[in-house]
Amino acid sequence: MGNEVLPFLIMVMVQVGYAGMNIVGTLVMDAGMDPFVHIAYRQIIGTISLAPFAYFFEWKTKPQLTSSILFWIFLCSFSGLTVSQIAYFVGLKNSTPTIACALSNLIPAATFLLAIPFGLEKVGFRSKAGQAKACGTIICVGGAMLLSLYHGPIVIGQSGIHWKFAENTEEKNSTGHVNLILGPLLLIVSTIFYSLWIIFQARVSEKYAAPYTSTMLMCLMASFQCVIIGVFVVRDKAAWSLDRMRTIAVLYNGIVCTALGYCLTSWCIQRKGPLYVSVFYPLMLIITAVLSWTLLREKLYLGTIVGSFLTVVGFYGALWGKDKEKSKLETESLEIKTDKLKQQSKV
């Protein structure tokens, strides 16, 4: 029972942390922080945060680091930390936290489709479990699209809670800085590359069972990549300065979302598989929608509520299918072992 509950609780905690990332990231970017600068600092903080854990917990027990493993770690750093995060934060700057989280619900569908050619998932339309996974994925995507493309009437108005930095968000939305084409497009690109990271990370977990070390190396590689890209794009030295709010945002996103988030997600991928991890991401939409309404004073529309409901239904449908599929495989494996024991006893 504990083996089932612990990964579930960890993934829920990860989604809560990522929801906070959307709020904090929106605030500092609305206040003037460039997303390329934010991402570069985030990777550096993530590397520094993970270094002690990698040294004290895995220095003597970690497997040998080969060139093949380094290549897979590089693919993880480039896809999941560099390209995915740059596309996500630039897309977040050109949209809203709710839209960003809604499009993140494409992760289960993208992961499911990408996992098939890698041999990590099977379609299995003839079984109820396979049908549940496919239908749950489709419902998740449908809910995300509905939430993104349809607002409808206002169901819940602005929150009465006043937060100083929320005024920046209102100003951005009122001045038309939201790009409904560029923002969602970049967020979809981010989703695809993050799904690739989940697939690549499954390979890394198989070849190199040292989550702290592998995640630290990913952050280290991504630090060099993001700093080089950031320096090339943002040449104003003043843009790299950190005030109080920027420092809090960088520390939060670097420690909670990069160091802990990617490390815990890697741990869950190693034990439960990539699709199990991906189906938790719709939860981030619900949490972010509530936080955006409470702290950023966003309005909740009918499309937001209906789309959120559909993503939750699809989420549980896909999770149920994955659980039934796993139970069936375990039963078949047990039957095969029992048959072998019976044959050996007869001999």
C-alpha positions as a Markdown table, in Angstrom:
| # | Residue | x | y | z |
|---|---|---|---|---|
| 1 | Met | 0.0 | 0.0 | 0.0 |
| 2 | Gly | 2.8 | 2.4 | 0.9 |
| 3 | Asn | 4.5 | 1.7 | -2.5 |
| 4 | Glu | 1.3 | 3.0 | -4.2 |
| 5 | Val | 0.5 | 6.0 | -1.9 |
| 6 | Leu | 4.0 | 7.5 | -1.7 |
| 7 | Pro | 4.4 | 8.2 | -5.5 |
| 8 | Phe | 0.9 | 9.5 | -5.6 |
| 9 | Leu | 1.5 | 12.0 | -2.7 |
| 10 | Ile | 4.9 | 13.0 | -4.2 |
| 11 | Met | 3.4 | 13.8 | -7.6 |
| 12 | Val | 0.6 | 15.8 | -6.0 |
| 13 | Met | 3.2 | 17.8 | -4.0 |
| 14 | Val | 5.2 | 18.4 | -7.2 |
| 15 | Gln | 2.1 | 19.8 | -8.9 |
| 16 | Val | 1.5 | 22.2 | -6.0 |
| 17 | Gly | 5.1 | 23.4 | -6.3 |
| 18 | Tyr | 4.7 | 23.9 | -10.1 |
| 19 | Ala | 1.5 | 25.8 | -9.6 |
| 20 | Gly | 3.3 | 28.2 | -7.3 |
| 21 | Met | 6.0 | 28.5 | -10.1 |
| 22 | Asn | 3.4 | 29.9 | -12.5 |
| 23 | Ile | 2.2 | 32.5 | -10.0 |
| 24 | Val | 5.7 | 33.6 | -8.9 |
| 25 | Gly | 7.0 | 33.5 | -12.5 |
| 26 | Thr | 4.1 | 35.6 | -13.7 |
| 27 | Leu | 4.7 | 38.2 | -11.0 |
| 28 | Val | 8.4 | 38.7 | -11.6 |
| 29 | Met | 8.1 | 38.8 | -15.4 |
| 30 | Asp | 5.2 | 41.3 | -15.1 |
| 31 | Ala | 7.5 | 43.4 | -12.8 |
| 32 | Gly | 10.1 | 43.5 | -15.6 |
| 33 | Met | 12.3 | 40.4 | -15.2 |
| 34 | Asp | 13.3 | 38.8 | -18.5 |
| 35 | Pro | 12.4 | 35.1 | -18.8 |
| 36 | Phe | 15.8 | 34.2 | -20.2 |
| 37 | Val | 17.5 | 35.7 | -17.2 |
| 38 | His | 15.0 | 34.0 | -14.8 |
| 39 | Ile | 15.6 | 30.6 | -16.4 |
| 40 | Ala | 19.4 | 30.9 | -16.3 |
| 41 | Tyr | 19.4 | 31.8 | -12.6 |
| 42 | Arg | 17.0 | 29.0 | -11.9 |
| 43 | Gln | 19.3 | 26.3 | -13.4 |
| 44 | Ile | 22.2 | 27.6 | -11.5 |
| 45 | Ile | 20.3 | 27.5 | -8.2 |
| 46 | Gly | 19.0 | 24.1 | -9.0 |
| 47 | Thr | 22.6 | 22.8 | -9.6 |
| 48 | Ile | 23.8 | 24.3 | -6.3 |
| 49 | Ser | 20.9 | 22.9 | -4.4 |
| 50 | Leu | 21.4 | 19.3 | -5.7 |
| 51 | Ala | 25.2 | 19.2 | -5.3 |
| 52 | Pro | 25.2 | 18.4 | -1.6 |
| 53 | Phe | 22.6 | 15.6 | -1.9 |
| 54 | Ala | 24.4 | 14.1 | -4.9 |
| 55 | Tyr | 27.7 | 14.1 | -3.0 |
| 56 | Phe | 26.6 | 12.8 | 0.4 |
| 57 | Phe | 23.9 | 10.3 | -0.7 |
| 58 | Glu | 25.3 | 8.9 | -4.0 |
| 59 | Trp | 29.0 | 9.7 | -4.2 |
| 60 | Lys | 30.0 | 6.2 | -3.1 |
| 61 | Thr | 27.1 | 4.2 | -4.4 |
| 62 | Lys | 26.4 | 5.7 | -7.8 |
| 63 | Pro | 27.0 | 3.6 | -10.9 |
| 64 | Gln | 29.8 | 4.3 | -13.3 |
| 65 | Leu | 29.2 | 7.3 | -15.5 |
| 66 | Thr | 29.7 | 6.3 | -19.2 |
| 67 | Ser | 29.6 | 8.4 | -22.3 |
| 68 | Ser | 26.3 | 6.8 | -23.3 |
| 69 | Ile | 24.7 | 7.9 | -20.0 |
| 70 | Leu | 26.1 | 11.4 | -20.4 |
| 71 | Phe | 24.6 | 11.6 | -23.8 |
| 72 | Trp | 21.1 | 10.7 | -22.4 |
| 73 | Ile | 21.5 | 13.2 | -19.6 |
| 74 | Phe | 22.4 | 15.8 | -22.2 |
| 75 | Leu | 19.3 | 15.0 | -24.1 |
| 76 | Cys | 17.3 | 15.4 | -20.8 |
| 77 | Ser | 18.9 | 18.7 | -20.0 |
| 78 | Phe | 18.4 | 20.1 | -23.5 |
| 79 | Ser | 14.8 | 19.0 | -23.9 |
| 80 | Gly | 13.4 | 19.2 | -20.4 |
| 81 | Leu | 15.3 | 22.0 | -18.8 |
| 82 | Thr | 16.5 | 24.3 | -21.6 |
| 83 | Val | 14.1 | 24.2 | -24.5 |
| 84 | Ser | 11.0 | 23.3 | -22.5 |
| 85 | Gln | 11.5 | 26.0 | -19.8 |
| 86 | Ile | 12.5 | 28.7 | -22.2 |
| 87 | Ala | 9.4 | 28.1 | -24.4 |
| 88 | Tyr | 7.3 | 27.8 | -21.3 |
| 89 | Phe | 8.3 | 31.0 | -19.6 |
| 90 | Val | 8.3 | 33.1 | -22.8 |
| 91 | Gly | 4.9 | 31.6 | -23.5 |
| 92 | Leu | 3.7 | 32.3 | -20.0 |
| 93 | Lys | 4.9 | 35.9 | -20.4 |
| 94 | Asn | 2.7 | 36.2 | -23.5 |
| 95 | Ser | -0.4 | 34.5 | -22.0 |
| 96 | Thr | -1.8 | 33.8 | -18.5 |
| 97 | Pro | -1.0 | 31.2 | -15.8 |
| 98 | Thr | -4.4 | 29.5 | -16.4 |
| 99 | Ile | -3.8 | 29.2 | -20.2 |
| 100 | Ala | -0.3 | 27.9 | -19.6 |
| 101 | Cys | -1.5 | 25.2 | -17.2 |
| 102 | Ala | -4.3 | 24.3 | -19.5 |
| 103 | Leu | -2.0 | 23.6 | -22.4 |
| 104 | Ser | 0.3 | 21.7 | -20.0 |
| 105 | Asn | -2.5 | 19.1 | -20.0 |
| 106 | Leu | -1.3 | 18.0 | -23.4 |
| 107 | Ile | 1.6 | 16.3 | -21.6 |
| 108 | Pro | -0.3 | 13.0 | -21.0 |
| 109 | Ala | -1.3 | 12.9 | -24.7 |
| 110 | Ala | 2.1 | 13.8 | -26.0 |
| 111 | Thr | 3.8 | 11.4 | -23.6 |
| 112 | Phe | 1.5 | 8.6 | -24.5 |
| 113 | Leu | 2.0 | 9.1 | -28.2 |
| 114 | Leu | 5.8 | 9.5 | -27.9 |
| 115 | Ala | 6.1 | 6.5 | -25.5 |
| 116 | Ile | 4.7 | 4.1 | -28.1 |
| 117 | Pro | 7.6 | 4.2 | -30.6 |
| 118 | Phe | 10.0 | 4.0 | -27.7 |
| 119 | Gly | 8.3 | 0.8 | -26.5 |
| 120 | Leu | 7.4 | 2.2 | -23.1 |
| 121 | Glu | 3.6 | 2.1 | -23.7 |
| 122 | Lys | 1.2 | 0.0 | -25.6 |
| 123 | Val | -2.1 | 1.2 | -27.1 |
| 124 | Gly | -4.1 | -1.9 | -26.3 |
| 125 | Phe | -7.5 | -0.7 | -27.7 |
| 126 | Arg | -9.0 | -4.1 | -27.3 |
| 127 | Ser | -8.7 | -4.1 | -23.5 |
| 128 | Lys | -10.7 | -1.9 | -21.1 |
| 129 | Ala | -7.5 | -0.5 | -19.6 |
| 130 | Gly | -6.2 | 0.6 | -23.0 |
| 131 | Gln | -9.5 | 2.2 | -23.8 |
| 132 | Ala | -9.5 | 4.0 | -20.5 |
| 133 | Lys | -6.0 | 5.4 | -21.1 |
| 134 | Ala | -6.9 | 6.5 | -24.6 |
| 135 | Cys | -10.2 | 8.0 | -23.7 |
| 136 | Gly | -8.8 | 9.7 | -20.6 |
| 137 | Thr | -6.1 | 11.2 | -22.7 |
| 138 | Ile | -8.6 | 12.5 | -25.2 |
| 139 | Ile | -10.8 | 14.0 | -22.5 |
| 140 | Cys | -7.8 | 15.7 | -20.9 |
| 141 | Val | -6.9 | 17.3 | -24.2 |
| 142 | Gly | -10.5 | 18.3 | -24.9 |
| 143 | Gly | -10.8 | 19.9 | -21.6 |
| 144 | Ala | -7.5 | 21.8 | -22.1 |
| 145 | Met | -8.7 | 23.0 | -25.5 |
| 146 | Leu | -12.1 | 24.1 | -24.2 |
| 147 | Leu | -10.5 | 26.0 | -21.4 |
| 148 | Ser | -8.0 | 27.7 | -23.8 |
| 149 | Leu | -10.4 | 28.6 | -26.6 |
| 150 | Tyr | -13.7 | 29.2 | -24.8 |
| 151 | His | -14.3 | 31.7 | -22.0 |
| 152 | Gly | -18.0 | 32.1 | -21.8 |
| 153 | Pro | -19.8 | 34.1 | -19.1 |
| 154 | Ile | -18.1 | 35.0 | -15.9 |
| 155 | Val | -19.0 | 32.6 | -13.1 |
| 156 | Ile | -16.9 | 34.0 | -10.3 |
| 157 | Gly | -15.7 | 37.6 | -10.3 |
| 158 | Gln | -12.4 | 39.0 | -9.0 |
| 159 | Ser | -11.2 | 38.0 | -5.6 |
| 160 | Gly | -11.5 | 40.5 | -2.8 |
| 161 | Ile | -8.0 | 39.7 | -1.7 |
| 162 | His | -5.6 | 42.5 | -2.6 |
| 163 | Trp | -2.0 | 41.8 | -3.4 |
| 164 | Lys | 0.3 | 44.6 | -4.5 |
| 165 | Phe | 1.9 | 42.7 | -7.3 |
| 166 | Ala | -1.5 | 41.7 | -8.8 |
| 167 | Glu | -1.8 | 45.2 | -10.2 |
| 168 | Asn | 1.0 | 44.3 | -12.7 |
| 169 | Thr | -1.0 | 41.4 | -14.0 |
| 170 | Glu | -4.1 | 43.5 | -14.5 |
| 171 | Glu | -2.1 | 46.2 | -16.2 |
| 172 | Lys | -0.6 | 43.6 | -18.6 |
| 173 | Asn | -3.9 | 42.1 | -19.5 |
| 174 | Ser | -5.6 | 45.5 | -20.0 |
| 175 | Thr | -2.8 | 46.9 | -22.3 |
| 176 | Gly | -3.1 | 43.9 | -24.6 |
| 177 | His | 0.4 | 42.4 | -24.1 |
| 178 | Val | -1.1 | 38.9 | -24.2 |
| 179 | Asn | -0.3 | 37.3 | -27.5 |
| 180 | Leu | -3.0 | 34.7 | -28.2 |
| 181 | Ile | -0.9 | 33.2 | -31.0 |
| 182 | Leu | 2.7 | 33.3 | -29.9 |
| 183 | Gly | 1.9 | 32.4 | -26.2 |
| 184 | Pro | -0.1 | 29.2 | -26.8 |
| 185 | Leu | 2.3 | 28.2 | -29.6 |
| 186 | Leu | 5.3 | 28.4 | -27.4 |
| 187 | Leu | 3.5 | 26.6 | -24.6 |
| 188 | Ile | 2.6 | 23.7 | -27.0 |
| 189 | Val | 6.3 | 23.5 | -28.0 |
| 190 | Ser | 7.2 | 23.4 | -24.3 |
| 191 | Thr | 4.8 | 20.6 | -23.7 |
| 192 | Ile | 6.2 | 18.5 | -26.5 |
| 193 | Phe | 9.8 | 18.9 | -25.3 |
| 194 | Tyr | 8.8 | 18.2 | -21.7 |
| 195 | Ser | 7.1 | 15.0 | -22.9 |
| 196 | Leu | 10.4 | 14.1 | -24.6 |
| 197 | Trp | 12.2 | 14.7 | -21.3 |
| 198 | Ile | 9.9 | 12.2 | -19.6 |
| 199 | Ile | 10.7 | 9.6 | -22.2 |
| 200 | Phe | 14.5 | 10.3 | -22.1 |
| 201 | Gln | 14.4 | 10.3 | -18.3 |
| 202 | Ala | 12.9 | 6.8 | -18.3 |
| 203 | Arg | 16.0 | 5.6 | -20.2 |
| 204 | Val | 18.3 | 7.5 | -17.8 |
| 205 | Ser | 16.6 | 5.9 | -14.8 |
| 206 | Glu | 17.1 | 2.4 | -16.4 |
| 207 | Lys | 20.8 | 3.0 | -17.1 |
| 208 | Tyr | 21.8 | 5.2 | -14.1 |
| 209 | Ala | 20.0 | 4.7 | -10.8 |
| 210 | Ala | 21.3 | 7.9 | -9.1 |
| 211 | Pro | 18.5 | 10.5 | -9.3 |
| 212 | Tyr | 20.3 | 13.2 | -7.3 |
| 213 | Thr | 23.5 | 13.0 | -9.4 |
| 214 | Ser | 21.7 | 12.7 | -12.8 |
| 215 | Thr | 19.4 | 15.6 | -12.0 |
| 216 | Met | 22.4 | 17.7 | -10.8 |
| 217 | Leu | 24.2 | 17.0 | -14.0 |
| 218 | Met | 21.1 | 17.9 | -16.0 |
| 219 | Cys | 20.9 | 21.2 | -14.2 |
| 220 | Leu | 24.6 | 21.8 | -14.6 |
| 221 | Met | 24.5 | 21.3 | -18.4 |
| 222 | Ala | 21.3 | 23.4 | -18.6 |
| 223 | Ser | 23.0 | 26.1 | -16.7 |
| 224 | Phe | 25.7 | 26.5 | -19.3 |
| 225 | Gln | 23.1 | 26.3 | -22.1 |
| 226 | Cys | 20.7 | 28.8 | -20.6 |
| 227 | Val | 23.5 | 31.3 | -19.6 |
| 228 | Ile | 24.9 | 31.3 | -23.1 |
| 229 | Ile | 21.5 | 31.7 | -24.7 |
| 230 | Gly | 20.6 | 34.4 | -22.1 |
| 231 | Val | 23.7 | 36.4 | -22.6 |
| 232 | Phe | 23.2 | 36.3 | -26.3 |
| 233 | Val | 19.6 | 37.4 | -26.1 |
| 234 | Val | 19.7 | 39.8 | -23.1 |
| 235 | Arg | 22.8 | 42.0 | -23.4 |
| 236 | Asp | 21.7 | 44.7 | -20.9 |
| 237 | Lys | 23.7 | 44.1 | -17.7 |
| 238 | Ala | 21.0 | 45.8 | -15.6 |
| 239 | Ala | 18.5 | 43.1 | -16.6 |
| 240 | Trp | 20.7 | 40.5 | -14.8 |
| 241 | Ser | 20.4 | 42.3 | -11.4 |
| 242 | Leu | 18.3 | 40.8 | -8.6 |
| 243 | Asp | 16.0 | 42.6 | -6.3 |
| 244 | Arg | 14.1 | 41.1 | -3.4 |
| 245 | Met | 11.2 | 39.7 | -5.4 |
| 246 | Arg | 13.4 | 38.4 | -8.2 |
| 247 | Thr | 15.7 | 36.7 | -5.6 |
| 248 | Ile | 12.7 | 35.0 | -4.0 |
| 249 | Ala | 11.4 | 33.8 | -7.4 |
| 250 | Val | 14.7 | 32.5 | -8.5 |
| 251 | Leu | 15.3 | 30.6 | -5.2 |
| 252 | Tyr | 11.8 | 29.2 | -5.2 |
| 253 | Asn | 11.8 | 28.0 | -8.8 |
| 254 | Gly | 15.4 | 26.8 | -8.6 |
| 255 | Ile | 15.1 | 24.8 | -5.3 |
| 256 | Val | 11.4 | 23.7 | -5.3 |
| 257 | Cys | 10.6 | 23.4 | -9.1 |
| 258 | Thr | 14.0 | 22.4 | -10.6 |
| 259 | Ala | 16.0 | 20.6 | -7.8 |
| 260 | Leu | 13.1 | 19.0 | -5.9 |
| 261 | Gly | 10.6 | 18.9 | -8.7 |
| 262 | Tyr | 12.8 | 17.2 | -11.4 |
| 263 | Cys | 14.4 | 14.9 | -8.8 |
| 264 | Leu | 11.1 | 13.7 | -7.3 |
| 265 | Thr | 9.6 | 13.3 | -10.8 |
| 266 | Ser | 12.6 | 11.2 | -11.9 |
| 267 | Trp | 12.2 | 9.0 | -8.8 |
| 268 | Cys | 8.5 | 8.4 | -9.7 |
| 269 | Ile | 9.3 | 7.8 | -13.4 |
| 270 | Gln | 11.8 | 5.1 | -12.3 |
| 271 | Arg | 9.2 | 3.3 | -10.2 |
| 272 | Lys | 5.9 | 3.9 | -11.9 |
| 273 | Gly | 6.7 | 4.8 | -15.5 |
| 274 | Pro | 6.3 | 7.9 | -17.7 |
| 275 | Leu | 2.6 | 7.8 | -18.3 |
| 276 | Tyr | 1.8 | 7.6 | -14.6 |
| 277 | Val | 3.8 | 10.8 | -14.0 |
| 278 | Ser | 2.3 | 12.6 | -16.9 |
| 279 | Val | -1.3 | 12.2 | -15.9 |
| 280 | Phe | -0.8 | 14.2 | -12.7 |
| 281 | Tyr | -0.2 | 17.4 | -14.6 |
| 282 | Pro | -4.0 | 18.3 | -15.0 |
| 283 | Leu | -4.0 | 18.8 | -11.2 |
| 284 | Met | -1.7 | 21.8 | -11.7 |
| 285 | Leu | -4.4 | 23.5 | -13.7 |
| 286 | Ile | -6.9 | 23.4 | -10.9 |
| 287 | Ile | -4.5 | 24.6 | -8.3 |
| 288 | Thr | -3.2 | 27.4 | -10.5 |
| 289 | Ala | -6.7 | 28.5 | -11.4 |
| 290 | Val | -7.6 | 28.9 | -7.7 |
| 291 | Leu | -4.3 | 30.6 | -6.9 |
| 292 | Ser | -4.7 | 33.0 | -9.9 |
| 293 | Trp | -8.2 | 33.9 | -8.9 |
| 294 | Thr | -7.1 | 34.4 | -5.2 |
| 295 | Leu | -3.7 | 36.1 | -5.7 |
| 296 | Leu | -3.7 | 37.5 | -9.2 |
| 297 | Arg | -7.3 | 38.5 | -9.2 |
| 298 | Glu | -8.2 | 36.6 | -12.4 |
| 299 | Lys | -11.8 | 36.0 | -13.2 |
| 300 | Leu | -13.1 | 32.5 | -13.5 |
| 301 | Tyr | -15.2 | 31.8 | -16.6 |
| 302 | Leu | -17.6 | 29.0 | -17.5 |
| 303 | Gly | -15.0 | 27.6 | -19.9 |
| 304 | Thr | -12.4 | 27.5 | -17.1 |
| 305 | Ile | -14.7 | 25.5 | -14.8 |
| 306 | Val | -16.0 | 23.1 | -17.4 |
| 307 | Gly | -12.6 | 22.6 | -18.9 |
| 308 | Ser | -11.1 | 21.9 | -15.5 |
| 309 | Phe | -13.8 | 19.4 | -14.8 |
| 310 | Leu | -13.1 | 17.5 | -18.0 |
| 311 | Thr | -9.4 | 17.4 | -17.3 |
| 312 | Val | -10.0 | 15.9 | -13.9 |
| 313 | Val | -12.3 | 13.3 | -15.4 |
| 314 | Gly | -9.8 | 12.5 | -18.1 |
| 315 | Phe | -7.0 | 12.4 | -15.5 |
| 316 | Tyr | -8.7 | 9.8 | -13.4 |
| 317 | Gly | -9.8 | 7.8 | -16.4 |
| 318 | Ala | -6.2 | 7.5 | -17.7 |
| 319 | Leu | -4.9 | 6.8 | -14.1 |
| 320 | Trp | -7.5 | 4.0 | -13.7 |
| 321 | Gly | -6.5 | 2.5 | -17.1 |
| 322 | Lys | -2.9 | 2.6 | -16.1 |
| 323 | Asp | -3.6 | 0.9 | -12.8 |
| 324 | Lys | -5.7 | -1.8 | -14.3 |
| 325 | Glu | -3.1 | -2.5 | -17.0 |
| 326 | Lys | -0.4 | -2.8 | -14.3 |
| 327 | Ser | -2.6 | -5.2 | -12.2 |
| 328 | Lys | -3.2 | -7.3 | -15.3 |
| 329 | Leu | 0.5 | -7.6 | -16.1 |
| 330 | Glu | 1.3 | -8.5 | -12.5 |
| 331 | Thr | -1.4 | -11.2 | -12.5 |
| 332 | Glu | -0.1 | -12.6 | -15.8 |
| 333 | Ser | 3.5 | -12.6 | -14.4 |
| 334 | Leu | 2.3 | -14.4 | -11.3 |
| 335 | Glu | 0.5 | -17.0 | -13.3 |
| 336 | Ile | 3.6 | -17.7 | -15.5 |
| 337 | Lys | 5.8 | -18.1 | -12.3 |
| 338 | Thr | 3.2 | -20.4 | -10.8 |
| 339 | Asp | 3.1 | -22.6 | -14.0 |
| 340 | Lys | 6.9 | -22.8 | -14.0 |
| 341 | Leu | 6.9 | -23.9 | -10.4 |
| 342 | Lys | 4.3 | -26.6 | -11.1 |
| 343 | Gln | 6.3 | -27.9 | -14.0 |
| 344 | Gln | 9.4 | -28.0 | -11.9 |
| 345 | Ser | 7.7 | -29.8 | -9.1 |
| 346 | Lys | 6.4 | -32.5 | -11.6 |
| 347 | Val | 9.9 | -33.0 | -12.8 |
